[in-house]
Structure formats: structure tokens, C-alpha cells
PDB file of C-alpha atoms in Angstrom:
ATOM      1  CA  MET A  23     -43.456 -43.711  83.697  1.00  0.00           C
ATOM      2  CA  ALA A  24     -42.772 -45.394  87.320  1.00  0.00           C
ATOM      3  CA  PRO A  25     -38.870 -45.240  88.483  1.00  0.00           C
ATOM      4  CA  SER A  26     -38.691 -49.072  88.653  1.00  0.00           C
ATOM      5  CA  THR A  27     -40.287 -49.164  85.571  1.00  0.00           C
ATOM      6  CA  PHE A  28     -37.811 -47.336  83.874  1.00  0.00           C
ATOM      7  CA  LEU A  29     -34.936 -48.996  85.441  1.00  0.00           C
ATOM      8  CA  PHE A  30     -36.597 -52.626  84.308  1.00  0.00           C
ATOM      9  CA  VAL A  31     -36.811 -51.021  80.573  1.00  0.00           C
ATOM     10  CA  PHE A  32     -33.208 -49.715  80.834  1.00  0.00           C
ATOM     11  CA  PHE A  33     -31.632 -52.980  82.032  1.00  0.00           C
ATOM     12  CA  PHE A  34     -33.978 -55.351  79.758  1.00  0.00           C
ATOM     13  CA  LEU A  35     -32.833 -53.264  76.750  1.00  0.00           C
ATOM     14  CA  LEU A  36     -29.215 -52.213  77.749  1.00  0.00           C
ATOM     15  CA  PRO A  37     -28.100 -56.075  76.657  1.00  0.00           C
ATOM     16  CA  ALA A  38     -29.735 -55.751  73.272  1.00  0.00           C
ATOM     17  CA  THR A  39     -28.229 -52.430  72.673  1.00  0.00           C
ATOM     18  CA  ALA A  40     -24.752 -53.569  72.832  1.00  0.00           C
ATOM     19  CA  VAL A  41     -25.430 -57.083  71.068  1.00  0.00           C
ATOM     20  CA  ALA A  42     -26.743 -54.903  68.160  1.00  0.00           C
ATOM     21  CA  ALA A  43     -23.990 -52.589  68.132  1.00  0.00           C
ATOM     22  CA  PRO A  44     -21.324 -53.743  65.282  1.00  0.00           C
ATOM     23  CA  PRO A  45     -17.846 -54.363  66.420  1.00  0.00           C
ATOM     24  CA  ALA A  46     -15.365 -51.569  65.699  1.00  0.00           C
ATOM     25  CA  THR A  47     -12.969 -52.755  63.324  1.00  0.00           C
ATOM     26  CA  GLY A  48      -9.190 -50.733  62.897  1.00  0.00           C
ATOM     27  CA  GLY A  49     -10.792 -48.120  65.019  1.00  0.00           C
ATOM     28  CA  ASN A  50     -13.531 -47.609  62.489  1.00  0.00           C
ATOM     29  CA  ALA A  51     -17.258 -48.579  63.394  1.00  0.00           C
ATOM     30  CA  ALA A  52     -18.603 -50.993  60.514  1.00  0.00           C
ATOM     31  CA  VAL A  53     -21.218 -49.853  58.580  1.00  0.00           C
ATOM     32  CA  ALA A  54     -25.008 -51.481  59.517  1.00  0.00           C
ATOM     33  CA  PHE A  55     -27.711 -51.042  56.942  1.00  0.00           C
ATOM     34  CA  ASN A  56     -30.288 -53.470  55.631  1.00  0.00           C
ATOM     35  CA  VAL A  57     -31.030 -53.108  51.657  1.00  0.00           C
ATOM     36  CA  THR A  58     -34.384 -55.023  51.958  1.00  0.00           C
ATOM     37  CA  GLU A  59     -35.690 -52.849  55.073  1.00  0.00           C
ATOM     38  CA  ILE A  60     -34.821 -49.529  53.483  1.00  0.00           C
ATOM     39  CA  LEU A  61     -36.901 -50.780  50.255  1.00  0.00           C
ATOM     40  CA  SER A  62     -39.871 -52.138  52.096  1.00  0.00           C
ATOM     41  CA  ARG A  63     -40.696 -48.600  52.781  1.00  0.00           C
ATOM     42  CA  TYR A  64     -41.482 -48.259  48.994  1.00  0.00           C
ATOM     43  CA  PRO A  65     -43.970 -50.553  47.454  1.00  0.00           C
ATOM     44  CA  GLU A  66     -43.401 -49.192  44.024  1.00  0.00           C
ATOM     45  CA  PHE A  67     -40.017 -51.898  44.343  1.00  0.00           C
ATOM     46  CA  LYS A  68     -41.710 -54.717  45.754  1.00  0.00           C
ATOM     47  CA  LEU A  69     -40.424 -56.840  43.246  1.00  0.00           C
ATOM     48  CA  PHE A  70     -36.890 -56.039  43.013  1.00  0.00           C
ATOM     49  CA  ASN A  71     -36.718 -55.954  46.506  1.00  0.00           C
ATOM     50  CA  PHE A  72     -38.108 -59.647  46.021  1.00  0.00           C
ATOM     51  CA  LEU A  73     -35.478 -60.737  43.633  1.00  0.00           C
ATOM     52  CA  LEU A  74     -32.726 -59.398  46.489  1.00  0.00           C
ATOM     53  CA  SER A  75     -33.462 -61.465  48.772  1.00  0.00           C
ATOM     54  CA  LYS A  76     -35.049 -64.204  46.513  1.00  0.00           C
ATOM     55  CA  THR A  77     -31.087 -64.513  44.933  1.00  0.00           C
ATOM     56  CA  ARG A  78     -29.261 -63.509  48.326  1.00  0.00           C
ATOM     57  CA  VAL A  79     -27.799 -60.587  46.449  1.00  0.00           C
ATOM     58  CA  ALA A  80     -29.082 -58.207  49.535  1.00  0.00           C
ATOM     59  CA  ARG A  81     -26.458 -60.382  51.918  1.00  0.00           C
ATOM     60  CA  GLU A  82     -23.667 -58.820  49.707  1.00  0.00           C
ATOM     61  CA  VAL A  83     -25.178 -55.442  49.764  1.00  0.00           C
ATOM     62  CA  ASN A  84     -25.443 -55.211  53.453  1.00  0.00           C
ATOM     63  CA  SER A  85     -22.167 -56.472  54.127  1.00  0.00           C
ATOM     64  CA  ARG A  86     -20.216 -53.381  51.917  1.00  0.00           C
ATOM     65  CA  ASN A  87     -19.344 -49.851  53.074  1.00  0.00           C
ATOM     66  CA  SER A  88     -20.274 -47.900  50.388  1.00  0.00           C
ATOM     67  CA  VAL A  89     -22.556 -48.958  47.396  1.00  0.00           C
ATOM     68  CA  THR A  90     -25.082 -47.626  45.342  1.00  0.00           C
ATOM     69  CA  VAL A  91     -28.521 -49.642  44.327  1.00  0.00           C
ATOM     70  CA  LEU A  92     -29.915 -49.153  40.925  1.00  0.00           C
ATOM     71  CA  VAL A  93     -33.608 -50.113  41.276  1.00  0.00           C
ATOM     72  CA  PRO A  94     -36.277 -50.296  38.517  1.00  0.00           C
ATOM     73  CA  ASP A  95     -39.759 -50.141  39.907  1.00  0.00           C
ATOM     74  CA  ASN A  96     -42.583 -52.907  39.365  1.00  0.00           C
ATOM     75  CA  SER A  97     -44.055 -52.219  36.368  1.00  0.00           C
ATOM     76  CA  ALA A  98     -40.036 -52.309  34.398  1.00  0.00           C
ATOM     77  CA  VAL A  99     -39.174 -55.761  36.579  1.00  0.00           C
ATOM     78  CA  ASP A 100     -43.232 -56.622  35.261  1.00  0.00           C
ATOM     79  CA  TRP A 101     -41.774 -56.166  31.730  1.00  0.00           C
ATOM     80  CA  LEU A 102     -38.640 -57.862  31.617  1.00  0.00           C
ATOM     81  CA  LEU A 103     -39.442 -61.458  33.303  1.00  0.00           C
ATOM     82  CA  ARG A 104     -42.491 -61.595  31.047  1.00  0.00           C
ATOM     83  CA  ARG A 105     -40.786 -60.967  27.759  1.00  0.00           C
ATOM     84  CA  SER A 106     -37.093 -62.907  28.934  1.00  0.00           C
ATOM     85  CA  ALA A 107     -37.283 -66.669  28.492  1.00  0.00           C
ATOM     86  CA  ARG A 108     -37.395 -68.653  32.091  1.00  0.00           C
ATOM     87  CA  LEU A 109     -34.039 -67.345  33.605  1.00  0.00           C
ATOM     88  CA  PRO A 110     -32.320 -69.600  36.313  1.00  0.00           C
ATOM     89  CA  ARG A 111     -31.103 -68.692  39.184  1.00  0.00           C
ATOM     90  CA  ALA A 112     -27.543 -67.934  38.220  1.00  0.00           C
ATOM     91  CA  ALA A 113     -28.677 -65.606  35.422  1.00  0.00           C
ATOM     92  CA  LEU A 114     -31.073 -63.666  38.038  1.00  0.00           C
ATOM     93  CA  VAL A 115     -28.141 -63.305  40.354  1.00  0.00           C
ATOM     94  CA  GLU A 116     -26.100 -61.956  37.750  1.00  0.00           C
ATOM     95  CA  LEU A 117     -28.554 -59.712  36.466  1.00  0.00           C
ATOM     96  CA  ILE A 118     -29.294 -57.880  39.841  1.00  0.00           C
ATOM     97  CA  SER A 119     -25.463 -58.060  40.657  1.00  0.00           C
ATOM     98  CA  VAL A 120     -25.182 -55.596  38.056  1.00  0.00           C
ATOM     99  CA  HIS A 121     -27.315 -53.002  39.498  1.00  0.00           C
ATOM    100  CA  VAL A 122     -25.553 -52.549  42.623  1.00  0.00           C
ATOM    101  CA  ALA A 123     -22.136 -50.256  42.042  1.00  0.00           C
ATOM    102  CA  LEU A 124     -19.556 -50.860  44.208  1.00  0.00           C
ATOM    103  CA  ASP A 125     -19.481 -46.744  45.040  1.00  0.00           C
ATOM    104  CA  TYR A 126     -21.165 -44.351  46.426  1.00  0.00           C
ATOM    105  CA  ILE A 127     -23.241 -42.595  43.667  1.00  0.00           C
ATOM    106  CA  ASP A 128     -25.787 -39.880  44.589  1.00  0.00           C
ATOM    107  CA  ALA A 129     -28.441 -37.236  42.503  1.00  0.00           C
ATOM    108  CA  ALA A 130     -25.328 -34.507  43.674  1.00  0.00           C
ATOM    109  CA  LYS A 131     -22.626 -36.761  41.864  1.00  0.00           C
ATOM    110  CA  LEU A 132     -24.600 -37.417  39.185  1.00  0.00           C
ATOM    111  CA  ALA A 133     -25.323 -33.640  38.423  1.00  0.00           C
ATOM    112  CA  ALA A 134     -21.477 -33.312  38.800  1.00  0.00           C
ATOM    113  CA  LEU A 135     -20.491 -35.597  36.174  1.00  0.00           C
ATOM    114  CA  PRO A 136     -18.372 -34.048  33.069  1.00  0.00           C
ATOM    115  CA  ARG A 137     -20.891 -33.746  29.818  1.00  0.00           C
ATOM    116  CA  GLY A 138     -20.157 -34.130  26.379  1.00  0.00           C
ATOM    117  CA  GLY A 139     -16.636 -36.272  27.286  1.00  0.00           C
ATOM    118  CA  GLN A 140     -16.207 -39.642  28.178  1.00  0.00           C
ATOM    119  CA  PRO A 141     -18.678 -41.979  29.980  1.00  0.00           C
ATOM    120  CA  THR A 142     -17.713 -43.014  33.691  1.00  0.00           C
ATOM    121  CA  VAL A 143     -16.796 -46.252  34.569  1.00  0.00           C
ATOM    122  CA  VAL A 144     -18.482 -48.099  37.606  1.00  0.00           C
ATOM    123  CA  THR A 145     -17.705 -51.055  39.122  1.00  0.00           C
ATOM    124  CA  THR A 146     -20.551 -53.589  39.805  1.00  0.00           C
ATOM    125  CA  LEU A 147     -21.386 -56.003  42.283  1.00  0.00           C
ATOM    126  CA  PHE A 148     -20.984 -58.457  39.373  1.00  0.00           C
ATOM    127  CA  GLN A 149     -17.410 -58.155  38.624  1.00  0.00           C
ATOM    128  CA  THR A 150     -16.181 -59.389  41.926  1.00  0.00           C
ATOM    129  CA  THR A 151     -18.206 -63.237  41.176  1.00  0.00           C
ATOM    130  CA  GLY A 152     -15.298 -63.710  38.995  1.00  0.00           C
ATOM    131  CA  THR A 153     -17.609 -65.022  35.939  1.00  0.00           C
ATOM    132  CA  ALA A 154     -18.084 -61.820  34.522  1.00  0.00           C
ATOM    133  CA  ARG A 155     -16.775 -61.640  30.418  1.00  0.00           C
ATOM    134  CA  ASN A 156     -15.717 -59.012  28.178  1.00  0.00           C
ATOM    135  CA  ARG A 157     -16.065 -55.995  30.498  1.00  0.00           C
ATOM    136  CA  THR A 158     -19.939 -57.292  31.421  1.00  0.00           C
ATOM    137  CA  GLY A 159     -19.030 -56.352  35.521  1.00  0.00           C
ATOM    138  CA  PHE A 160     -18.958 -52.407  34.688  1.00  0.00           C
ATOM    139  CA  LEU A 161     -21.216 -49.731  33.847  1.00  0.00           C
ATOM    140  CA  ASN A 162     -20.959 -46.702  31.795  1.00  0.00           C
ATOM    141  CA  VAL A 163     -22.402 -43.646  33.302  1.00  0.00           C
ATOM    142  CA  THR A 164     -22.852 -40.467  30.880  1.00  0.00           C
ATOM    143  CA  ALA A 165     -24.649 -37.268  32.369  1.00  0.00           C
ATOM    144  CA  THR A 166     -27.352 -35.652  30.325  1.00  0.00           C
ATOM    145  CA  GLY A 167     -29.003 -32.274  31.006  1.00  0.00           C
ATOM    146  CA  ARG A 168     -30.507 -30.845  34.037  1.00  0.00           C
ATOM    147  CA  GLY A 169     -28.756 -33.615  36.379  1.00  0.00           C
ATOM    148  CA  GLY A 170     -29.753 -36.458  34.185  1.00  0.00           C
ATOM    149  CA  ALA A 171     -27.716 -39.447  33.446  1.00  0.00           C
ATOM    150  CA  VAL A 172     -27.625 -42.816  31.330  1.00  0.00           C
ATOM    151  CA  PHE A 173     -26.629 -45.961  32.468  1.00  0.00           C
ATOM    152  CA  VAL A 174     -25.241 -48.619  30.059  1.00  0.00           C
ATOM    153  CA  SER A 175     -23.286 -52.003  30.252  1.00  0.00           C
ATOM    154  CA  ALA A 176     -19.662 -51.283  29.311  1.00  0.00           C
ATOM    155  CA  ALA A 177     -20.004 -54.549  27.429  1.00  0.00           C
ATOM    156  CA  PRO A 178     -20.459 -53.973  23.534  1.00  0.00           C
ATOM    157  CA  GLY A 179     -23.709 -54.766  22.487  1.00  0.00           C
ATOM    158  CA  SER A 180     -25.777 -53.694  25.766  1.00  0.00           C
ATOM    159  CA  LEU A 181     -29.409 -55.051  25.269  1.00  0.00           C
ATOM    160  CA  ILE A 182     -31.114 -52.750  27.220  1.00  0.00           C
ATOM    161  CA  ASN A 183     -29.882 -49.278  28.311  1.00  0.00           C
ATOM    162  CA  ALA A 184     -31.660 -47.133  31.676  1.00  0.00           C
ATOM    163  CA  THR A 185     -31.828 -43.707  32.489  1.00  0.00           C
ATOM    164  CA  PHE A 186     -31.697 -42.117  36.079  1.00  0.00           C
ATOM    165  CA  LYS A 187     -35.332 -40.902  37.119  1.00  0.00           C
ATOM    166  CA  ARG A 188     -34.959 -40.004  40.923  1.00  0.00           C
ATOM    167  CA  ALA A 189     -33.218 -40.337  43.994  1.00  0.00           C
ATOM    168  CA  VAL A 190     -34.957 -42.456  46.531  1.00  0.00           C
ATOM    169  CA  THR A 191     -33.180 -42.139  49.598  1.00  0.00           C
ATOM    170  CA  ALA A 192     -28.894 -41.880  50.793  1.00  0.00           C
ATOM    171  CA  ARG A 193     -27.020 -42.407  53.956  1.00  0.00           C
ATOM    172  CA  PRO A 194     -24.124 -40.768  52.938  1.00  0.00           C
ATOM    173  CA  TYR A 195     -21.536 -42.242  52.360  1.00  0.00           C
ATOM    174  CA  ASN A 196     -22.493 -45.990  52.683  1.00  0.00           C
ATOM    175  CA  ILE A 197     -25.733 -46.492  50.443  1.00  0.00           C
ATOM    176  CA  SER A 198     -27.696 -44.748  48.132  1.00  0.00           C
ATOM    177  CA  VAL A 199     -30.813 -45.837  46.022  1.00  0.00           C
ATOM    178  CA  LEU A 200     -31.783 -44.363  43.047  1.00  0.00           C
ATOM    179  CA  GLN A 201     -34.644 -45.525  41.006  1.00  0.00           C
ATOM    180  CA  ILE A 202     -33.292 -46.051  37.361  1.00  0.00           C
ATOM    181  CA  SER A 203     -36.206 -46.396  33.935  1.00  0.00           C
ATOM    182  CA  ASN A 204     -35.733 -49.901  33.464  1.00  0.00           C
ATOM    183  CA  PHE A 205     -32.787 -53.247  33.875  1.00  0.00           C
ATOM    184  CA  VAL A 206     -29.807 -52.704  32.356  1.00  0.00           C
ATOM    185  CA  VAL A 207     -29.155 -55.924  30.402  1.00  0.00           C
ATOM    186  CA  PRO A 208     -25.646 -56.904  29.421  1.00  0.00           C
ATOM    187  CA  PRO A 209     -24.947 -59.258  26.708  1.00  0.00           C
ATOM    188  CA  GLY A 210     -24.308 -62.726  27.561  1.00  0.00           C
ATOM    189  CA  ILE A 211     -26.494 -63.031  30.737  1.00  0.00           C
ATOM    190  CA  ILE A 212     -29.660 -63.588  29.808  1.00  0.00           C
ATOM    191  CA  THR A 213     -31.415 -63.890  26.556  1.00  0.00           C
ATOM    192  CA  ARG A 214     -32.709 -60.949  24.261  1.00  0.00           C
ATOM    193  CA  PRO A 215     -36.281 -60.203  25.993  1.00  0.00           C
ATOM    194  CA  ARG A 216     -38.706 -61.492  23.398  1.00  0.00           C
ATOM    195  CA  LEU A 217     -40.680 -59.010  21.401  1.00  0.00           C
ATOM    196  CA  PRO A 218     -44.637 -59.131  21.671  1.00  0.00           C
ATOM    197  CA  LEU A 219     -45.878 -61.591  19.507  1.00  0.00           C
ATOM    198  CA  PRO A 220     -47.313 -60.454  16.223  1.00  0.00           C
ATOM    199  CA  PRO A 221     -51.008 -60.838  15.552  1.00  0.00           C
ATOM    200  CA  PRO A 222     -51.797 -64.051  14.258  1.00  0.00           C
ATOM    201  CA  SER A 223     -52.256 -64.146  10.561  1.00  0.00           C
ATOM    202  CA  PRO A 224     -55.397 -64.846   8.868  1.00  0.00           C
ATOM    203  CA  SER A 225     -55.485 -68.805   7.811  1.00  0.00           C
ATOM    204  CA  PRO A 226     -55.818 -69.098   4.218  1.00  0.00           C
ATOM    205  CA  PRO A 227     -59.335 -69.492   3.141  1.00  0.00           C
ATOM    206  CA  ALA A 228     -60.443 -73.062   2.986  1.00  0.00           C
ATOM    207  CA  PRO A 229     -60.994 -74.466  -0.982  1.00  0.00           C
ATOM    208  CA  ARG A 230     -64.252 -73.917  -2.541  1.00  0.00           C
ATOM    209  CA  MET A 231     -65.983 -77.401  -3.451  1.00  0.00           C
ATOM    210  CA  ARG A 232     -66.483 -77.767  -6.923  1.00  0.00           C
ATOM    211  CA  GLN A 233     -69.886 -77.549  -7.591  1.00  0.00           C
ATOM    212  CA  MET A 234     -71.378 -80.355  -9.125  1.00  0.00           C
ATOM    213  CA  ALA A 235     -73.944 -79.679 -11.908  1.00  0.00           C
ATOM    214  CA  ILE A 236     -76.886 -81.587 -11.655  1.00  0.00           C
ATOM    215  CA  ALA A 237     -78.844 -82.297 -14.753  1.00  0.00           C
ATOM    216  CA  PRO A 238     -81.902 -81.122 -15.747  1.00  0.00           C
ATOM    217  CA  SER A 239     -84.876 -83.229 -15.084  1.00  0.00           C
ATOM    218  CA  PRO A 240     -86.749 -84.525 -18.355  1.00  0.00           C
ATOM    219  CA  ALA A 241     -89.332 -82.716 -19.471  1.00  0.00           C
ATOM    220  CA  PRO A 242     -92.942 -83.699 -19.497  1.00  0.00           C
ATOM    221  CA  ALA A 243     -94.036 -85.295 -22.511  1.00  0.00           C
ATOM    222  CA  PRO A 244     -96.478 -83.019 -24.401  1.00  0.00           C
ATOM    223  CA  THR A 245     -99.860 -83.334 -23.906  1.00  0.00           C
ATOM    224  CA  SER A 246    -102.099 -84.908 -26.910  1.00  0.00           C
ATOM    225  CA  THR A 247    -104.120 -82.370 -28.742  1.00  0.00           C
ATOM    226  CA  LEU A 248    -106.752 -84.543 -29.504  1.00  0.00           C
ATOM    227  CA  PRO A 249    -110.152 -83.953 -27.924  1.00  0.00           C
ATOM    228  CA  ARG A 250    -110.945 -85.833 -24.911  1.00  0.00           C
ATOM    229  CA  LEU A 251    -113.639 -88.705 -25.831  1.00  0.00           C
ATOM    230  CA  SER A 252    -116.855 -88.742 -23.561  1.00  0.00           C
ATOM    231  CA  PRO A 253    -117.625 -91.854 -21.849  1.00  0.00           C
ATOM    232  CA  LYS A 254    -119.412 -94.589 -23.747  1.00  0.00           C
ATOM    233  CA  THR A 255    -123.186 -93.960 -23.461  1.00  0.00           C
ATOM    234  CA  ILE A 256    -125.255 -96.772 -23.619  1.00  0.00           C
ATOM    235  CA  PRO A 257    -128.863 -96.467 -25.239  1.00  0.00           C
ATOM    236  CA  THR A 258    -131.803 -97.315 -22.854  1.00  0.00           C
ATOM    237  CA  SER A 259    -134.826 -98.366 -23.772  1.00  0.00           C
ATOM    238  CA  GLU A 260    -136.755 -94.969 -23.138  1.00  0.00           C
ATOM    239  CA  GLY A 261    -134.138 -93.372 -25.424  1.00  0.00           C
ATOM    240  CA  ASP A 262    -132.160 -91.571 -22.228  1.00  0.00           C
ATOM    241  CA  THR A 263    -128.236 -92.031 -22.433  1.00  0.00           C
ATOM    242  CA  ALA A 264    -126.400 -93.188 -19.275  1.00  0.00           C
ATOM    243  CA  GLU A 265    -122.634 -93.335 -18.905  1.00  0.00           C
ATOM    244  CA  ALA A 266    -121.181 -96.702 -18.590  1.00  0.00           C
ATOM    245  CA  PRO A 267    -118.720 -97.014 -16.121  1.00  0.00           C
ATOM    246  CA  ASP A 268    -114.651 -97.273 -17.305  1.00  0.00           C
ATOM    247  CA  THR A 269    -113.491-100.025 -15.571  1.00  0.00           C
ATOM    248  CA  ALA A 270    -116.202-101.489 -13.406  1.00  0.00           C
ATOM    249  CA  GLU A 271    -117.010-104.650 -14.598  1.00  0.00           C
ATOM    250  CA  ALA A 272    -120.646-105.874 -14.767  1.00  0.00           C
ATOM    251  CA  PRO A 273    -121.477-108.372 -11.945  1.00  0.00           C
ATOM    252  CA  ALA A 274    -122.441-111.906 -12.346  1.00  0.00           C
ATOM    253  CA  PRO A 275    -126.007-112.905 -12.551  1.00  0.00           C
ATOM    254  CA  SER A 276    -127.623-114.178  -9.547  1.00  0.00           C
ATOM    255  CA  ARG A 277    -130.204-116.727  -8.929  1.00  0.00           C
ATOM    256  CA  GLY A 278    -133.087-114.163  -8.428  1.00  0.00           C
ATOM    257  CA  HIS A 279    -132.486-113.189 -11.945  1.00  0.00           C
ATOM    258  CA  VAL A 280    -132.368-116.145 -13.657  1.00  0.00           C
ATOM    259  CA  THR A 281    -135.746-116.824 -11.534  1.00  0.00           C
ATOM    260  CA  ARG A 282    -137.419-113.938 -13.106  1.00  0.00           C
ATOM    261  CA  ALA A 283    -136.023-114.175 -16.119  1.00  0.00           C
ATOM    262  CA  THR A 284    -137.884-117.905 -16.636  1.00  0.00           C
ATOM    263  CA  SER A 285    -141.164-116.202 -15.122  1.00  0.00           C
ATOM    264  CA  TRP A 286    -141.089-113.707 -17.987  1.00  0.00           C
ATOM    265  CA  TRP A 287    -140.315-116.026 -20.561  1.00  0.00           C
ATOM    266  CA  ILE A 288    -143.657-118.560 -18.896  1.00  0.00           C
ATOM    267  CA  GLY A 289    -145.258-115.499 -18.642  1.00  0.00           C
ATOM    268  CA  SER A 290    -144.270-114.353 -22.430  1.00  0.00           C
ATOM    269  CA  ALA A 291    -145.242-117.535 -23.807  1.00  0.00           C
ATOM    270  CA  VAL A 292    -148.736-118.033 -21.910  1.00  0.00           C
ATOM    271  CA  GLY A 293    -149.481-114.631 -23.717  1.00  0.00           C
ATOM    272  CA  MET A 294    -148.665-115.212 -26.637  1.00  0.00           C
ATOM    273  CA  ALA A 295    -150.788-118.679 -26.603  1.00  0.00           C
ATOM    274  CA  CYS A 296    -153.621-116.373 -25.489  1.00  0.00           C
ATOM    275  CA  MET A 297    -153.218-114.508 -28.230  1.00  0.00           C
ATOM    276  CA  LEU A 298    -153.207-116.915 -31.038  1.00  0.00           C
ATOM    277  CA  GLY A 299    -156.256-118.842 -29.487  1.00  0.00           C
ATOM    278  CA  TYR A 300    -158.390-115.895 -29.309  1.00  0.00           C
ATOM    279  CA  LEU A 301    -156.932-114.942 -33.413  1.00  0.00           C
TER     280      LEU A 301
END
């Protein structure tokens, strides 16, 4: 890098560095950290980090000198929000504030807690709001085997407890981030989480329609046992028989038939006269 470029960068960054440096207070430099920036390096805590910023609890955390943030992962946050009633902003602020302990607690300090005795009481950020009632602003920390611990609300009737899973990061003795299994939910802050809905009960069977009895159709009338009569026969002059129609009516005689009948009678009369004269 050329000397002129180095001098330009040095003098350009020097005022910014001086401005960014925290002012000294009482001979001790104020602590400077950003909890949302720390959690942004861990995608598994994205939802909790979003709630920290949304509720502005992150500002309170960054203004403290020594804090411990208890962080549930994304699946635990999603589980609670899905099974709880719609939370107003005030209730969400209180819930997040319960997960900020006003003391530095890391994995080594949890492992050093006495086992089998009384739990260690820790003050949370919620206690400083002035709205905590019935010890809801305190947590009871009880050590378990192999460096584990259980976090429970100090108020009787805690809805949900949490267990220590791992130490995420730490800046002794300013800020420590510990992952816990789920939220710690004291009574009175939010409603009891809704359990999964039971499967819908089968609908009652529809009432069966009463079947109407259908009357049997009348039996056909018994057929007659009498022998069937043959069609009426009409004798002819040659002795043969011919079937007469059942329903056909005889046609009316036409004028041609009358003429032929008259000629026949005249012929018959002439024949008879000739026969008489011959005899």
C-alpha cells in the first residue's frame, strides 16, 4: 500500500474510531455489545432474535453491564406461538424479559451450582419493569447431573420449565448466551398454551328413513278353463268352410251388385218360361 493511501485510511478511520469508542465512566469503560448482532451469527435463533428486536428488549440488554440471555431455538419459539392465544405486545415484552438474567452465568458457573440443595434464585429483566407480581420476575436455577440445569419460574404454578442445552457464546463477564430447551412461562404472563386439538369425533349416523311398505299388485284374474272356441264357420255351396271375420262388418251392396242380381232374376224368369213352354 502506498504511504499516501495508508495515511488517508488512517486519518479517515481515526475520527470514526474515536466516536465509536464508549465514553469512560468513573474510571471504568462502559461495556459495548449488541445482542442482536451476536445472535445473528446463529440461524437457529433467528426467531428469538427477531422478538428481541420487535419488543425492543434488545435495547435494555445492550444497556446492561452483565447479563445472561436464555435463548430457545426456532422450533421452540414456533411451538409456543402456534399453541398460544394471540399475544398482545405487552405480554410478549414480559415473556422475553423473563429470559434475560441480570447476572453473568456461563457453563462453568452452572456446573459449580450445588446439587441436591435449594435452587439458586436469579433476578430477571422483567423484575425491573415494576409489573412483576408474585415473584414472576425471578427464576429458580437447579443444577442437575453432568453440568445440566433446570430453569423454572420462582412463582408457584409455572406453566412451562426449560432445561439447559449448551453454551452458545460468552464474553466474560459481560454477556453470556445459553441455549435452553423451550420458553420459561410464568403464570399470569400469557395464557396456558393450547394443546393440540383432539381429532374430530365422528358425526352421528343420519336417522334411517322408515321404509314404506309397498302393497303388492293384485294377482291377475285366473284364466278360464273353457276350451277356446274356434272362429265361426260359414258353409258354402261347395261344402267348404270359410272363417268369418270376428269384428268385420259386411260391406253394403253396391249398385253393380243390384244390376247383377236383377239380370240374374230376369235370366231365371226367361229360363223358367222356356221350360214351361217346352213341357
